[in-house]
Short mmCIF file of C-alpha atoms and ligand atoms in Angstrom, two decimals:
data_model
loop_
_atom_site.label_atom_id
_atom_site.label_comp_id
_atom_site.label_asym_id
_atom_site.label_seq_id
_atom_site.Cartn_x
_atom_site.Cartn_y
_atom_site.Cartn_z
CA MET A 1 60.62 118.95 164.24
CA ASN A 2 61.45 121.59 162.22
CA MET A 3 63.75 119.67 159.50
CA SER A 4 65.15 123.10 157.48
CA LYS A 5 66.92 123.68 160.97
CA VAL A 6 68.51 120.19 161.27
CA TYR A 7 69.58 120.74 157.50
CA LEU A 8 70.84 124.37 157.93
CA TRP A 9 72.39 123.89 161.24
CA PRO A 10 75.82 122.23 160.01
CA ILE A 11 76.43 125.12 157.31
CA PHE A 12 75.38 127.97 159.84
CA ASN A 13 77.79 125.94 162.11
CA GLN A 14 80.71 126.37 159.90
CA HIS A 15 80.64 130.00 159.55
CA PHE A 16 79.39 130.80 163.01
CA GLY A 17 81.06 130.36 166.40
CA GLN A 18 80.42 132.22 169.72
CA CYS A 19 81.01 135.69 170.70
CA VAL A 20 83.80 135.57 173.03
CA LEU A 21 82.39 138.27 175.34
CA CYS A 22 78.81 137.14 175.40
CA GLN A 23 78.47 133.86 174.01
CA GLU A 24 75.92 135.01 171.27
CA PRO A 25 76.45 133.70 167.72
CA ALA A 26 79.35 135.61 166.43
CA PRO A 27 80.96 135.33 163.00
CA LEU A 28 83.49 132.84 163.29
CA GLN A 29 86.23 135.33 161.48
CA ALA A 30 85.56 137.87 163.99
CA GLY A 31 85.15 136.48 167.06
CA PHE A 32 82.71 138.78 168.31
CA CYS A 33 79.19 139.70 167.68
CA GLY A 34 78.30 142.56 166.09
CA ALA A 35 77.26 144.42 169.48
CA CYS A 36 80.33 143.51 171.56
CA ARG A 37 82.87 144.52 168.93
CA PRO A 38 82.16 148.21 169.22
CA ALA A 39 81.87 148.21 173.12
CA LEU A 40 85.85 147.71 173.53
CA PRO A 41 87.17 150.78 174.56
CA ALA A 42 88.83 152.04 172.21
CA ILE A 43 92.07 154.56 173.53
CA GLY A 44 91.25 158.08 173.04
CA ALA A 45 92.86 160.73 170.44
CA ALA A 46 95.53 162.94 171.51
CA VAL A 47 97.72 160.53 172.99
CA CYS A 48 101.03 161.64 174.47
CA ARG A 49 104.04 159.56 174.04
CA CYS A 50 103.63 157.25 176.84
CA GLY A 51 100.30 156.39 175.27
CA LEU A 52 97.94 158.06 177.64
CA PRO A 53 95.14 160.06 176.28
CA SER A 54 94.61 163.61 177.10
CA THR A 55 91.57 165.46 178.18
CA ALA A 56 92.78 168.77 178.13
CA PRO A 57 94.73 169.73 174.70
CA LEU A 58 98.67 168.38 175.25
CA PRO A 59 101.15 171.54 175.19
CA GLU A 60 103.44 172.25 172.57
CA SER A 61 105.90 169.48 173.52
CA GLY A 62 103.19 166.77 172.96
CA LEU A 63 104.17 165.64 176.62
CA CYS A 64 101.97 165.14 179.53
CA GLY A 65 103.08 166.68 182.73
CA ARG A 66 104.50 162.70 184.09
CA CYS A 67 106.84 163.05 180.36
CA LEU A 68 107.48 166.27 180.68
CA THR A 69 108.92 165.36 184.45
CA ARG A 70 110.54 162.50 183.47
CA PRO A 71 110.71 161.99 179.01
CA PRO A 72 110.08 158.16 178.16
CA PRO A 73 113.13 156.58 176.52
CA PHE A 74 110.93 155.01 173.79
CA GLN A 75 109.72 157.54 170.84
CA GLN A 76 105.80 156.35 171.11
CA VAL A 77 103.19 153.85 173.01
CA HIS A 78 100.94 152.54 170.44
CA CYS A 79 98.28 150.84 172.03
CA LEU A 80 94.24 150.38 170.28
CA TRP A 81 92.17 150.14 173.55
CA ALA A 82 92.09 151.53 176.98
CA TYR A 83 92.74 148.41 179.65
CA ASP A 84 89.34 148.72 180.90
CA PHE A 85 85.95 146.75 181.00
CA PRO A 86 85.38 144.55 179.30
CA LEU A 87 88.87 144.25 177.51
CA ASP A 88 90.25 143.94 180.90
CA ARG A 89 88.54 140.59 181.73
CA LEU A 90 88.93 139.50 178.25
CA ILE A 91 92.62 139.84 178.28
CA ASN A 92 93.19 138.30 181.81
CA ARG A 93 91.02 135.39 180.50
CA TYR A 94 93.54 135.13 177.67
CA LYS A 95 96.73 135.30 179.36
CA HIS A 96 95.69 133.25 182.42
CA HIS A 97 93.56 130.68 181.27
CA ARG A 98 95.05 130.39 177.41
CA GLN A 99 91.66 131.27 175.64
CA LEU A 100 93.23 131.23 172.23
CA ALA A 101 89.90 132.45 170.78
CA ILE A 102 90.19 135.65 172.27
CA GLU A 103 93.77 136.61 170.72
CA ARG A 104 92.20 135.52 167.60
CA ALA A 105 89.44 137.89 168.00
CA LEU A 106 91.34 140.87 169.19
CA LEU A 107 94.26 140.42 166.61
CA PRO A 108 92.64 141.56 163.57
CA PRO A 109 91.63 144.77 164.76
CA TRP A 110 94.84 145.21 166.48
CA LEU A 111 97.13 144.61 163.21
CA ALA A 112 94.93 146.78 160.96
CA SER A 113 95.63 149.78 163.91
CA LEU A 114 99.54 149.21 163.82
CA PRO A 115 101.59 151.98 162.10
CA ALA A 116 102.39 151.38 158.91
CA PRO A 117 105.88 149.88 158.44
CA GLY A 118 108.93 152.07 157.35
CA ALA A 119 110.00 153.32 160.73
CA VAL A 120 110.36 150.05 162.28
CA GLY A 121 112.87 147.21 161.42
CA ALA A 122 112.32 144.43 163.74
CA LEU A 123 109.85 143.58 166.64
CA VAL A 124 111.00 142.45 169.81
CA PRO A 125 108.67 141.09 172.39
CA VAL A 126 108.72 142.09 175.65
CA PRO A 127 109.96 138.67 177.70
CA SER A 128 108.49 136.43 180.61
CA HIS A 129 110.83 135.32 183.10
CA TRP A 130 111.48 131.18 182.47
CA LEU A 131 109.17 130.36 185.37
CA ARG A 132 105.76 132.70 184.44
CA GLN A 133 106.15 131.47 180.94
CA TRP A 134 106.30 127.88 181.84
CA GLN A 135 103.02 128.42 184.62
CA ARG A 136 101.17 130.32 181.62
CA GLY A 137 102.41 127.79 178.81
CA PHE A 138 102.60 130.75 176.98
CA ASN A 139 104.10 134.23 176.52
CA PRO A 140 101.27 136.46 174.80
CA ALA A 141 103.67 139.43 174.18
CA GLN A 142 105.60 136.52 172.08
CA ARG A 143 102.36 135.60 170.18
CA LEU A 144 101.72 139.27 169.64
CA ALA A 145 105.00 140.14 168.05
CA ARG A 146 105.01 137.00 165.82
CA ALA A 147 101.58 137.75 164.41
CA ALA A 148 102.64 141.59 164.07
CA ALA A 149 105.88 140.30 162.04
CA ASP A 150 104.12 138.23 159.85
CA HIS A 151 101.36 140.98 159.12
CA LEU A 152 103.93 143.74 158.33
CA GLY A 153 106.37 141.47 156.90
CA LEU A 154 109.30 142.37 159.40
CA PRO A 155 111.74 140.40 161.43
CA LEU A 156 110.87 139.14 165.03
CA LEU A 157 114.10 139.46 167.43
CA PRO A 158 113.73 137.88 170.35
CA ALA A 159 116.90 140.45 171.55
CA LEU A 160 115.72 140.66 175.48
CA ALA A 161 115.75 137.55 178.33
CA ARG A 162 114.52 138.49 182.06
CA PRO A 163 116.88 136.29 183.88
CA ARG A 164 115.60 137.46 186.92
CA ARG A 165 111.95 137.03 188.23
CA THR A 166 110.33 140.32 189.33
CA ARG A 167 107.22 140.91 191.23
CA HIS A 168 103.87 142.11 189.55
CA GLN A 169 104.05 145.66 188.98
CA GLN A 170 100.37 146.01 190.06
CA GLY A 171 99.85 147.93 193.26
CA GLN A 172 103.03 149.33 194.09
CA ARG A 173 104.02 152.54 194.06
CA ALA A 174 106.13 154.02 191.38
CA ARG A 175 109.51 154.29 192.90
CA ALA A 176 109.14 150.85 194.36
CA ARG A 177 108.47 149.43 190.46
CA ARG A 178 111.57 151.17 189.35
CA ARG A 179 113.71 149.50 192.00
CA ASN A 180 112.32 146.26 191.28
CA LEU A 181 112.78 146.46 187.60
CA HIS A 182 116.07 147.74 187.56
CA GLY A 183 118.17 145.30 185.64
CA ALA A 184 115.41 142.98 184.80
CA PHE A 185 116.36 142.48 181.36
CA THR A 186 119.55 141.94 179.33
CA LEU A 187 120.30 141.56 176.09
CA ARG A 188 120.28 138.27 174.10
CA GLN A 189 120.92 139.54 170.53
CA PRO A 190 123.21 143.26 169.06
CA VAL A 191 120.24 145.52 168.36
CA THR A 192 123.23 147.96 167.09
CA GLY A 193 121.49 151.01 164.78
CA LEU A 194 118.12 149.24 164.66
CA HIS A 195 114.60 150.96 164.92
CA LEU A 196 112.50 148.48 166.85
CA ALA A 197 109.05 148.08 168.01
CA LEU A 198 109.25 146.68 171.72
CA VAL A 199 105.78 144.49 172.01
CA ASP A 200 103.43 144.01 174.78
CA ASP A 201 100.08 142.61 175.78
CA VAL A 202 99.29 145.44 178.01
CA VAL A 203 101.08 148.69 179.07
CA THR A 204 100.09 148.78 182.92
CA THR A 205 102.18 151.63 184.75
CA GLY A 206 105.32 152.04 181.74
CA SER A 207 107.69 150.62 183.93
CA THR A 208 108.26 147.48 181.99
CA VAL A 209 108.62 149.38 178.78
CA ARG A 210 110.35 151.98 180.40
CA GLU A 211 112.98 149.05 181.64
CA ALA A 212 113.30 146.91 178.75
CA SER A 213 113.18 149.92 175.97
CA GLN A 214 116.28 151.42 177.68
CA CYS A 215 118.11 147.95 177.77
CA LEU A 216 117.76 148.41 173.75
CA LEU A 217 119.06 151.91 173.85
CA ASP A 218 121.99 151.47 176.04
CA ALA A 219 122.71 148.46 173.81
CA GLY A 220 123.09 150.66 170.68
CA ALA A 221 119.39 150.68 169.09
CA ALA A 222 118.59 153.32 167.12
CA SER A 223 115.08 153.81 168.42
CA VAL A 224 112.20 152.06 170.04
CA GLN A 225 108.34 152.28 169.96
CA VAL A 226 106.32 150.19 172.48
CA TRP A 227 103.16 148.40 170.83
CA ALA A 228 100.67 146.69 172.84
CA LEU A 229 96.99 145.80 172.94
CA ALA A 230 95.67 147.94 175.53
CA ARG A 231 97.19 150.41 178.13
CA THR A 232 95.90 150.80 181.65
CA LEU A 233 94.63 154.45 182.66
CA PRO A 234 95.54 156.04 185.62
CA THR A 235 91.94 156.83 186.69
CA ARG A 236 91.89 153.20 187.55
CA GLY A 237 94.12 154.30 190.80
CA ARG A 238 97.28 152.86 189.86
ZN1 ZN B 301 78.94 139.61 172.04
ZN1 ZN B 302 102.70 161.20 178.91
#
């Protein structure tokens, strides 16, 4: 038996964990090994207000075709990653199996990517319906908003409630999604005159953050930005 291995293992073990993607040893702080971290699908540059990257240069308005037809109520969607392989698997494990090691791995790069504070005065998490939150045991949007608020030294403002249970947005057609979400959010706290960042885990179609932003603006918020880990790209057929 190689005794040096036996003696070194506890020291090694203190500083190393497993990569959340490939399970190879990875620095405990990082959560990812050196190979997996760069493999996460970063969202491209030239991003429209809706958070979607554009392959062609955007027109002077800075808006993609969809946003020109239906201008979003929010000022800007800010996502670090595209909701694509292998990040989609990771976020699924985080959301549906409450694997907090994934949250610990994703938080540092996401927090570092957030816009500098100044334009935003408070962070509002996108709420889940109580039943969904109970089933999952937590609300990822709430945890992300809390982490971002602490990181930026801004208040967390749980200003929205979701009294009605809405069907999953995925797979529904645009018009059905809008109908499904209409009036899904209600106000719990005043937001008059505030510049807000609405925080969600993933922006899928944009319908949820549209509806939630509209609710905040109708209540007198001065502006709303949307911050999320990832954005679903339309090429995925949704
Ligand atoms: Zn790895
Ligand atoms: Zn757009």
